[in-house]
Amino acid sequence: MKKIIVYTMVVMLWLAMALPAGAQTLSAEKQALINKLDSGGSQTQKQMSETSVGSGEYQLDRAGGSLLMMVPALSKVQGAELNFDYKLNTPAELMAFNWKLSLQGKSYQGEVYITGSQIIFSGDFIQLMKDIKPDGNYPENLPKYVYLDAPELAGIWTTLATSNGQQIPPQYKELFAFALEAIPDKYFSTTGDQVKLSLKQSDLKDLIVAVTHRIKAEPERFAGAVAKASSSAYSVGMPAKSYDETKAEILAGLKESIAKGDFPPLVGEVEEILAASPLELESFSLVTPKGTNGTTKMNLTLQFKNNPALSGSIIMEVEQKRNGETIDGFVNLMAEIAVQPQSMDITVGITGSNSQSNNAASSESKIVIKAVNGAVPLLDVKLDSKAKAQVDKNVQIAVPVLTPANSIDFNELNVAESQPEPEAKITGFPGLEQQVDVVIDGRYINFDVKPFIKDKRTMVPIRNLTEALGCKVTFVGDREVHISKDNSYIIMTIGEKKYSVNGLVKDIDVPAYVKDGRTIVPLRFIAEEFGCQLKLVDDTVIITTK
């Protein structure tokens, strides 16, 4: 419980940039930030969230690697390109898309309408579903429109209607303000007309202690702020709770933790939790002008430490320049992570830029994700996107009138697979195989290359296994392996499925191969040739010799 609370506080502090506060007397720096952001966003952003038209395009240049190959639907999306035009009328709760999709050499197009809490599909939507899931149970002679009722969509219209052009939705203001008020003043500074917030790892203990004690002092206000933020969130298919229900649950849980002494955590407990965290805050800074115009910069650097299995860093840079209704900005994020047990290297790069002038805006972004195990690609994804929009106070959206004859409820389609797909598991593909332990006659065996499961077979380094079984191993040349014990003599060749036992030629399903300088063979093949019995218990192979 304490760990969850502390980690929640850390996340909340990143988000607490400066939002409207309560009645507390604030420092000049905090008040300047509150006044700046409470004044609202640009008029262009506000008008675009009300009535606008625009377009966008997404292109998946790369989508490969062993991970994607495990999911048939995802393995076919490389080169996919989506283009759409849209119209938005928030006061009328209407939105319409005209879309075109290129996928696997085929082209699809159609329309999507969002009206209140209902989504209406037309055009090639069903054909697209059939091509993606050809084994689904689709009815014949479908009508022109397919609709889906989603009451949760009400949250979209609420957010758009109350955004006032601000980048952070107003329903989150109280929560962020709560955290902002608790941050000690010593972390803020002023230089000329700029306000700066600076933090590092050694500051987190003070910040978390300050925020958690503020929560204890004002549990009802905190519960209300969290409830307002969470109850405004929307997710199609998820039941929505009211503000009062959410607040009551949060407040009851908080009061119970306080009564039990679980909250707020002691200073020593905060130190222990932070010390055990794999992520360490190297630096965070936010510099922003007191007034509306000027340049705002945010820089964040996180390092993976305190965990031998993880190393690397996450670096994020955000900048925005504003002069009246003209706004230009960019965001760069780079993550480089090494996962030692699987010898896996992960890189994530996200770049984006945006530009806004009177009544118009545009943006571009690029996402690149790579994961490799040595030379084996596990994941290779590159997604490019562009978007533009402009204010249109006279936007018109014609929504089709649905009747029983021309439409069908999506839930009545019964689009279910004839046979459910087996759950994907991270086993049996290069670079990220499931690792196992090996026990021989009650004794755990150490291997210089950890045994693993590949193609439903347990693979082990041949020398470690055979010597543990009391065999003698001799390598003849670069490829031939001789194994002997008592009256049994096995000869096998790396890369070949044929092997011999006392001169009798046999076949093996998976031939021996070299990994990390070690010759790897199927465990069962060796053990059974020497008369052993095997069984798998969870992630442990148990071998009994005779």
XYZ file of C-alpha atoms in Angstrom:
546
model
C 0.000 0.000 0.000
C 2.763 2.431 0.940
C 4.689 1.723 -2.247
C 1.597 2.356 -4.355
C 0.945 5.647 -2.586
C 4.538 6.826 -2.919
C 4.765 5.928 -6.629
C 1.426 7.672 -7.201
C 2.802 10.781 -5.588
C 5.861 10.724 -7.845
C 3.693 10.539 -10.964
C 1.394 13.264 -9.711
C 4.318 15.566 -9.005
C 5.495 15.310 -12.641
C 2.081 16.475 -13.719
C 1.756 19.270 -11.193
C 3.001 22.099 -13.395
C 0.775 24.853 -12.026
C -2.965 24.861 -11.981
C -5.671 26.807 -10.072
C -5.374 26.357 -6.340
C -7.473 26.693 -3.231
C -7.395 29.364 -0.563
C -3.810 28.843 0.592
C -1.421 31.780 0.403
C 1.089 30.896 -2.287
C 4.557 32.094 -3.101
C 4.948 34.668 -5.857
C 6.404 32.040 -8.209
C 3.518 29.611 -7.685
C 0.956 32.365 -7.992
C 2.531 33.555 -11.229
C 2.238 30.074 -12.704
C -1.356 29.761 -11.545
C -2.298 33.138 -12.986
C -0.591 32.273 -16.267
C -2.316 28.942 -16.826
C -5.640 29.905 -15.280
C -6.030 32.624 -17.898
C -6.903 29.901 -20.459
C -5.401 28.836 -23.732
C -5.389 30.530 -27.081
C -8.597 31.660 -28.736
C -7.747 29.553 -31.799
C -7.450 26.382 -29.707
C -10.762 27.147 -28.012
C -12.560 27.686 -31.315
C -11.060 24.533 -32.846
C -12.409 22.464 -29.972
C -15.859 23.855 -30.780
C -16.268 23.920 -34.565
C -13.529 22.952 -37.004
C -12.540 20.916 -40.036
C -9.288 19.110 -40.648
C -7.414 16.127 -41.995
C -4.810 13.609 -40.967
C -2.637 10.826 -42.282
C -0.851 7.944 -40.602
C 1.684 5.700 -42.309
C 3.157 2.563 -40.758
C 6.446 2.354 -42.644
C 7.778 -0.573 -40.630
C 6.106 -3.249 -38.524
C 8.314 -6.274 -38.059
C 10.166 -8.441 -35.600
C 9.458 -11.698 -33.775
C 7.012 -10.128 -31.322
C 4.683 -8.882 -34.049
C 4.942 -12.149 -35.923
C 3.270 -13.874 -32.964
C 0.032 -11.936 -33.596
C -1.265 -12.721 -37.109
C -3.334 -9.533 -37.415
C -0.369 -7.318 -36.504
C 2.073 -9.169 -38.721
C 0.218 -7.915 -41.812
C 0.013 -4.189 -41.123
C 3.425 -3.092 -42.467
C 3.012 -0.374 -45.064
C -0.537 0.440 -43.962
C -1.631 4.023 -44.620
C -4.696 5.791 -43.223
C -5.997 9.148 -44.509
C -9.049 10.969 -43.237
C -10.932 14.266 -43.312
C -13.067 15.298 -40.378
C -15.691 17.808 -39.291
C -16.383 18.738 -35.666
C -19.355 20.497 -34.060
C -19.018 20.168 -30.297
C -22.120 22.202 -29.275
C -24.245 19.826 -31.380
C -22.204 16.786 -30.224
C -21.472 15.773 -33.812
C -18.342 14.589 -35.587
C -17.831 12.961 -38.987
C -14.881 11.247 -40.671
C -14.293 10.298 -44.295
C -11.513 7.731 -44.284
C -9.351 5.776 -46.697
C -7.133 2.873 -45.717
C -4.482 1.005 -47.709
C -3.631 -2.392 -46.216
C -1.897 -5.424 -47.744
C -2.428 -4.178 -51.284
C -6.136 -3.499 -50.780
C -7.960 -0.173 -50.480
C -10.907 0.574 -48.193
C -12.940 3.719 -47.654
C -16.001 4.809 -45.767
C -17.526 7.155 -43.227
C -17.741 7.258 -39.455
C -20.216 9.470 -37.615
C -20.223 10.226 -33.896
C -23.488 11.695 -32.686
C -23.928 12.064 -28.957
C -23.172 8.620 -27.564
C -23.573 6.681 -30.814
C -21.032 5.692 -33.482
C -22.231 4.913 -37.015
C -20.096 3.091 -39.601
C -20.689 2.866 -43.332
C -18.756 1.974 -46.469
C -16.086 -0.741 -46.362
C -16.055 -1.142 -42.580
C -17.519 -4.654 -42.605
C -15.347 -5.760 -45.523
C -12.296 -4.582 -43.606
C -13.382 -6.628 -40.601
C -13.896 -9.686 -42.805
C -10.407 -9.368 -44.281
C -8.810 -8.952 -40.863
C -10.860 -11.726 -39.223
C -11.908 -14.014 -42.093
C -13.061 -16.787 -39.735
C -15.671 -14.591 -38.038
C -19.371 -15.451 -38.135
C -20.724 -12.659 -40.341
C -24.394 -12.512 -41.329
C -25.303 -12.315 -45.004
C -26.941 -9.288 -46.669
C -25.759 -6.665 -44.205
C -27.547 -3.295 -44.255
C -25.804 -0.045 -45.185
C -25.023 1.137 -41.661
C -23.644 -0.485 -38.523
C -24.038 1.415 -35.264
C -22.651 1.105 -31.755
C -24.098 2.754 -28.652
C -21.375 3.961 -26.284
C -22.612 6.122 -23.368
C -19.006 6.632 -22.305
C -18.517 8.989 -25.268
C -20.216 11.694 -23.246
C -16.832 12.327 -21.670
C -15.412 13.398 -25.041
C -17.984 16.147 -25.474
C -17.573 17.286 -21.878
C -13.814 17.575 -22.303
C -14.077 19.454 -25.609
C -16.785 21.798 -24.333
C -14.903 22.776 -21.174
C -11.328 22.820 -22.470
C -11.338 26.576 -23.099
C -8.372 26.023 -25.373
C -6.187 24.795 -22.527
C -3.726 21.981 -23.071
C -4.632 20.355 -19.747
C -8.368 19.604 -19.309
C -9.978 21.658 -16.540
C -11.194 18.596 -14.653
C -7.562 17.869 -13.707
C -6.850 21.346 -12.364
C -7.752 20.695 -8.745
C -5.625 17.567 -8.541
C -2.550 19.204 -10.014
C -3.100 22.303 -7.920
C -3.190 20.194 -4.796
C 0.249 18.771 -5.540
C 1.597 22.140 -6.633
C 0.663 23.777 -3.338
C 2.554 21.130 -1.397
C 5.845 21.494 -3.297
C 8.230 23.423 -1.045
C 8.943 26.973 -2.232
C 12.706 26.363 -2.294
C 12.374 24.448 -5.562
C 10.983 27.499 -7.373
C 13.005 30.508 -8.503
C 12.516 33.673 -10.551
C 14.879 35.242 -13.066
C 13.569 38.367 -14.735
C 10.142 37.537 -16.132
C 10.694 33.767 -15.986
C 9.684 31.253 -13.317
C 11.666 28.018 -12.909
C 10.902 24.743 -11.137
C 13.936 22.475 -10.647
C 14.055 18.964 -9.145
C 16.472 16.044 -8.792
C 16.436 12.632 -7.125
C 17.516 13.920 -3.724
C 14.515 16.289 -3.712
C 11.882 13.585 -4.120
C 11.866 12.553 -0.467
C 10.930 16.067 0.683
C 8.319 16.414 -2.065
C 6.620 13.096 -1.328
C 6.590 13.710 2.419
C 5.115 17.175 1.854
C 2.388 15.962 -0.509
C 1.394 12.926 1.579
C 1.114 15.040 4.719
C -1.035 17.519 2.797
C -3.303 14.608 1.799
C -3.635 13.567 5.450
C -4.491 17.140 6.419
C -7.057 17.557 3.603
C -8.341 14.077 2.713
C -11.742 15.246 1.504
C -10.314 17.854 -0.846
C -7.823 15.346 -2.261
C -10.500 12.675 -2.740
C -12.691 15.213 -4.524
C -9.861 16.251 -6.851
C -9.036 12.654 -7.768
C -12.717 11.813 -8.243
C -13.236 14.773 -10.545
C -10.295 13.692 -12.710
C -11.172 9.978 -12.810
C -14.938 10.371 -13.243
C -14.385 12.584 -16.286
C -12.258 9.937 -18.013
C -13.972 7.936 -20.726
C -13.312 4.480 -22.064
C -15.628 2.710 -24.463
C -16.959 -0.483 -22.910
C -15.978 0.460 -19.346
C -18.694 1.255 -16.798
C -18.589 4.856 -15.641
C -18.893 5.800 -11.961
C -20.345 9.048 -10.741
C -18.275 11.733 -9.056
C -19.947 11.070 -5.674
C -19.362 7.303 -5.865
C -15.718 7.694 -6.800
C -15.070 10.303 -4.130
C -16.708 8.190 -1.423
C -14.594 5.131 -2.328
C -11.347 7.118 -2.378
C -12.116 8.892 0.873
C -13.061 5.666 2.677
C -9.865 3.942 1.562
C -7.761 6.948 2.515
C -9.290 7.258 5.985
C -8.805 3.532 6.588
C -5.114 3.750 5.634
C -4.620 6.751 7.914
C -6.373 4.986 10.807
C -4.177 1.893 10.380
C -1.015 3.987 10.291
C -0.244 2.985 6.709
C -0.467 6.583 5.554
C 1.348 8.888 5.346
C 4.530 6.787 5.116
C 7.411 7.506 7.466
C 10.472 9.331 6.114
C 12.545 6.160 6.384
C 9.956 4.200 4.428
C 9.958 6.799 1.651
C 13.749 6.577 1.498
C 13.623 2.767 1.244
C 11.026 2.818 -1.521
C 12.904 5.432 -3.537
C 16.159 3.536 -3.096
C 14.539 0.350 -4.413
C 13.021 2.059 -7.440
C 14.729 1.120 -10.735
C 14.240 4.684 -12.018
C 16.183 7.656 -10.702
C 15.459 11.292 -11.458
C 18.661 12.797 -12.763
C 17.095 16.175 -13.471
C 13.814 17.945 -14.141
C 13.343 21.600 -15.011
C 10.443 23.734 -16.169
C 11.110 27.306 -17.269
C 8.183 29.464 -18.333
C 7.450 33.181 -18.665
C 5.113 34.807 -16.166
C 3.032 36.299 -18.951
C 1.228 34.725 -21.890
C 3.932 35.271 -24.511
C 7.431 33.841 -24.504
C 9.199 30.482 -24.508
C 8.383 27.593 -22.191
C 10.904 24.736 -21.858
C 10.696 21.442 -20.007
C 13.574 18.959 -19.675
C 13.428 15.575 -17.957
C 16.146 12.926 -17.577
C 15.555 9.561 -15.884
C 18.181 6.861 -15.354
C 17.661 3.150 -14.696
C 19.634 2.265 -11.566
C 19.540 -0.067 -8.555
C 18.592 -3.022 -10.743
C 21.227 -5.214 -12.427
C 18.602 -6.419 -14.907
C 17.891 -2.934 -16.300
C 20.105 -0.097 -17.462
C 19.628 2.924 -19.668
C 17.895 6.291 -19.683
C 14.782 8.228 -20.687
C 15.279 11.799 -21.894
C 12.430 14.172 -22.760
C 12.549 17.740 -24.076
C 9.542 19.999 -24.735
C 9.559 23.584 -25.991
C 6.799 26.004 -26.923
C 7.100 29.553 -28.220
C 4.057 31.810 -28.158
C 3.317 35.263 -29.466
C -0.387 35.959 -29.268
C -2.228 33.418 -31.402
C 1.010 32.216 -33.032
C 2.393 29.126 -31.302
C 5.255 26.859 -32.380
C 6.588 23.929 -30.428
C 8.263 20.561 -30.436
C 8.678 17.467 -28.289
C 11.529 14.940 -28.322
C 11.646 11.737 -26.304
C 14.412 9.146 -26.425
C 14.545 5.978 -24.335
C 17.422 3.479 -24.428
C 16.977 0.421 -22.229
C 19.069 -2.741 -21.878
C 17.376 -5.810 -20.368
C 20.156 -8.053 -19.140
C 18.482 -11.453 -18.557
C 17.336 -11.594 -22.187
C 20.313 -9.625 -23.581
C 17.725 -7.343 -25.139
C 18.246 -3.723 -26.199
C 15.200 -1.453 -26.561
C 15.127 2.012 -28.102
C 12.110 4.297 -28.347
C 12.204 7.601 -30.207
C 9.309 10.062 -30.414
C 9.604 13.404 -32.179
C 6.873 15.883 -32.916
C 6.318 19.474 -33.903
C 3.284 21.740 -33.983
C 2.486 25.138 -35.396
C -0.512 27.413 -34.899
C -1.557 30.753 -36.312
C -4.877 32.588 -36.398
C -7.656 30.030 -36.979
C -5.351 27.214 -38.206
C -2.921 24.624 -36.836
C -0.781 21.715 -38.017
C 1.411 19.017 -36.513
C 3.785 16.208 -37.472
C 5.137 13.304 -35.449
C 7.292 10.209 -35.792
C 7.468 7.176 -33.523
C 10.262 4.595 -33.831
C 10.450 1.522 -31.595
C 13.161 -1.129 -31.854
C 13.997 -4.161 -29.743
C 16.805 -6.560 -30.605
C 18.517 -9.557 -29.115
C 21.995 -9.354 -30.593
C 21.334 -9.456 -34.323
C 17.810 -10.871 -33.909
C 15.063 -8.233 -34.384
C 12.263 -8.626 -31.848
C 10.367 -5.433 -32.686
C 10.817 -2.831 -35.408
C 8.061 -0.218 -35.749
C 8.039 3.185 -37.443
C 4.884 5.319 -37.577
C 4.668 8.745 -39.245
C 1.700 11.094 -38.857
C 0.553 14.514 -40.031
C -2.504 16.546 -39.160
C -3.956 19.965 -39.827
C -7.094 21.813 -38.797
C -8.799 25.147 -39.085
C -11.699 26.888 -37.413
C -15.001 26.689 -39.304
C -17.869 28.406 -37.508
C -20.304 27.322 -40.229
C -19.408 23.629 -40.295
C -22.283 21.392 -41.395
C -22.536 17.677 -40.599
C -25.253 15.512 -42.139
C -25.760 12.357 -40.067
C -27.647 9.478 -41.713
C -31.087 8.643 -40.357
C -31.101 5.076 -39.101
C -34.016 2.724 -39.590
C -34.467 -1.006 -38.897
C -34.178 -1.601 -42.629
C -30.917 0.260 -43.260
C -28.953 -0.427 -40.049
C -27.893 -3.087 -37.571
C -26.504 -2.945 -34.042
C -22.825 -3.917 -33.943
C -23.568 -6.220 -31.008
C -25.934 -8.238 -33.216
C -23.206 -9.069 -35.723
C -21.861 -11.853 -33.502
C -18.424 -11.334 -34.974
C -16.774 -14.166 -33.080
C -14.058 -16.474 -34.255
C -15.064 -20.039 -34.939
C -12.097 -21.129 -32.823
C -10.534 -18.726 -30.307
C -6.892 -17.955 -30.899
C -4.537 -19.440 -28.337
C -3.114 -16.925 -25.923
C 0.182 -15.529 -27.180
C 3.108 -16.390 -24.925
C 6.648 -15.090 -24.949
C 8.150 -18.442 -25.827
C 9.450 -20.168 -28.869
C 10.789 -17.280 -30.926
C 14.380 -16.066 -31.270
C 15.848 -13.804 -28.631
C 13.103 -13.899 -25.989
C 12.636 -17.587 -25.151
C 11.176 -18.745 -21.854
C 14.001 -19.742 -19.517
C 13.860 -22.854 -17.311
C 15.804 -24.529 -14.512
C 17.135 -28.092 -14.680
C 17.305 -30.452 -11.691
C 19.088 -33.843 -11.908
C 18.399 -36.273 -9.054
C 17.423 -33.381 -6.770
C 20.449 -31.228 -7.661
C 20.104 -27.899 -9.515
C 22.521 -27.687 -12.441
C 24.377 -24.482 -13.335
C 24.652 -23.601 -17.039
C 26.813 -20.948 -18.689
C 23.913 -20.383 -21.149
C 20.560 -20.578 -19.374
C 18.305 -23.434 -20.646
C 15.280 -22.173 -22.577
C 12.227 -23.351 -24.501
C 12.315 -23.118 -28.286
C 9.676 -24.614 -30.596
C 8.178 -26.381 -27.542
C 11.510 -28.058 -26.767
C 13.858 -27.403 -23.879
C 17.302 -26.472 -25.234
C 20.509 -26.706 -23.179
C 24.291 -26.359 -23.624
C 25.456 -29.893 -24.394
C 28.641 -29.890 -22.297
C 26.961 -28.683 -19.086
C 24.174 -31.250 -19.392
C 26.188 -34.289 -20.428
C 28.904 -33.740 -17.842
C 26.193 -33.393 -15.164
C 24.921 -36.791 -16.343
C 28.392 -38.282 -15.990
C 29.182 -38.372 -19.708
C 32.409 -37.563 -21.533
C 32.175 -34.950 -24.297
C 34.707 -34.562 -27.124
C 34.563 -32.083 -30.017
C 36.088 -33.349 -33.265
C 36.830 -30.524 -35.667
C 34.437 -27.573 -35.804
C 31.132 -29.450 -36.107
C 31.268 -33.007 -34.786
C 30.415 -33.867 -31.173
C 31.134 -37.242 -29.519
C 29.363 -38.186 -26.271
C 30.126 -41.384 -24.363
C 28.976 -43.054 -21.159
C 29.290 -46.692 -20.171
C 28.424 -48.673 -23.321
C 26.712 -45.822 -25.213
C 28.503 -43.746 -27.820
C 26.701 -40.876 -29.614
C 28.040 -38.953 -32.606
C 26.205 -35.841 -33.806
C 26.994 -32.985 -36.193
C 26.099 -29.342 -35.595
C 23.366 -28.226 -37.991
C 22.349 -31.747 -39.057
C 19.314 -33.809 -37.969
C 21.072 -37.162 -38.425
C 23.029 -38.650 -35.501
C 24.231 -42.138 -34.530
C 24.077 -44.218 -31.358
C 26.568 -47.080 -31.353
C 26.557 -46.938 -35.164
C 22.736 -46.882 -35.520
C 21.629 -43.777 -37.467
C 18.658 -41.844 -36.034
C 16.855 -38.532 -36.629
C 16.459 -35.564 -34.305
C 13.721 -32.908 -34.713
C 15.902 -29.925 -33.814
C 19.591 -30.146 -34.790
C 22.374 -28.857 -32.579
C 23.461 -25.262 -33.141
C 25.801 -22.690 -31.614
C 24.598 -19.868 -29.357
C 26.881 -17.488 -27.473
C 29.822 -19.807 -28.215
C 28.075 -22.873 -26.781
C 26.657 -25.903 -28.618
C 22.913 -26.116 -27.894
C 20.869 -29.355 -28.127
C 17.377 -30.571 -27.121
C 17.512 -31.737 -23.507
C 15.100 -34.673 -23.950
C 17.138 -36.114 -26.806
C 20.286 -36.443 -24.663
C 18.586 -37.469 -21.411
C 16.454 -40.231 -22.921
C 19.350 -41.662 -24.952
C 21.067 -42.269 -21.617
C 17.977 -43.808 -20.011
C 16.759 -40.853 -17.915
C 13.184 -39.905 -17.066
C 11.957 -36.298 -17.426
C 9.038 -34.207 -16.284
C 8.300 -30.455 -16.370
C 7.026 -28.782 -13.185
C 6.238 -25.097 -13.744
C 9.538 -23.687 -15.073
C 11.729 -26.539 -13.867
C 12.766 -29.697 -15.780
C 13.253 -32.592 -13.356
C 15.544 -35.418 -14.548
C 15.791 -38.757 -12.786
C 18.675 -41.058 -13.741
C 18.432 -44.854 -13.501
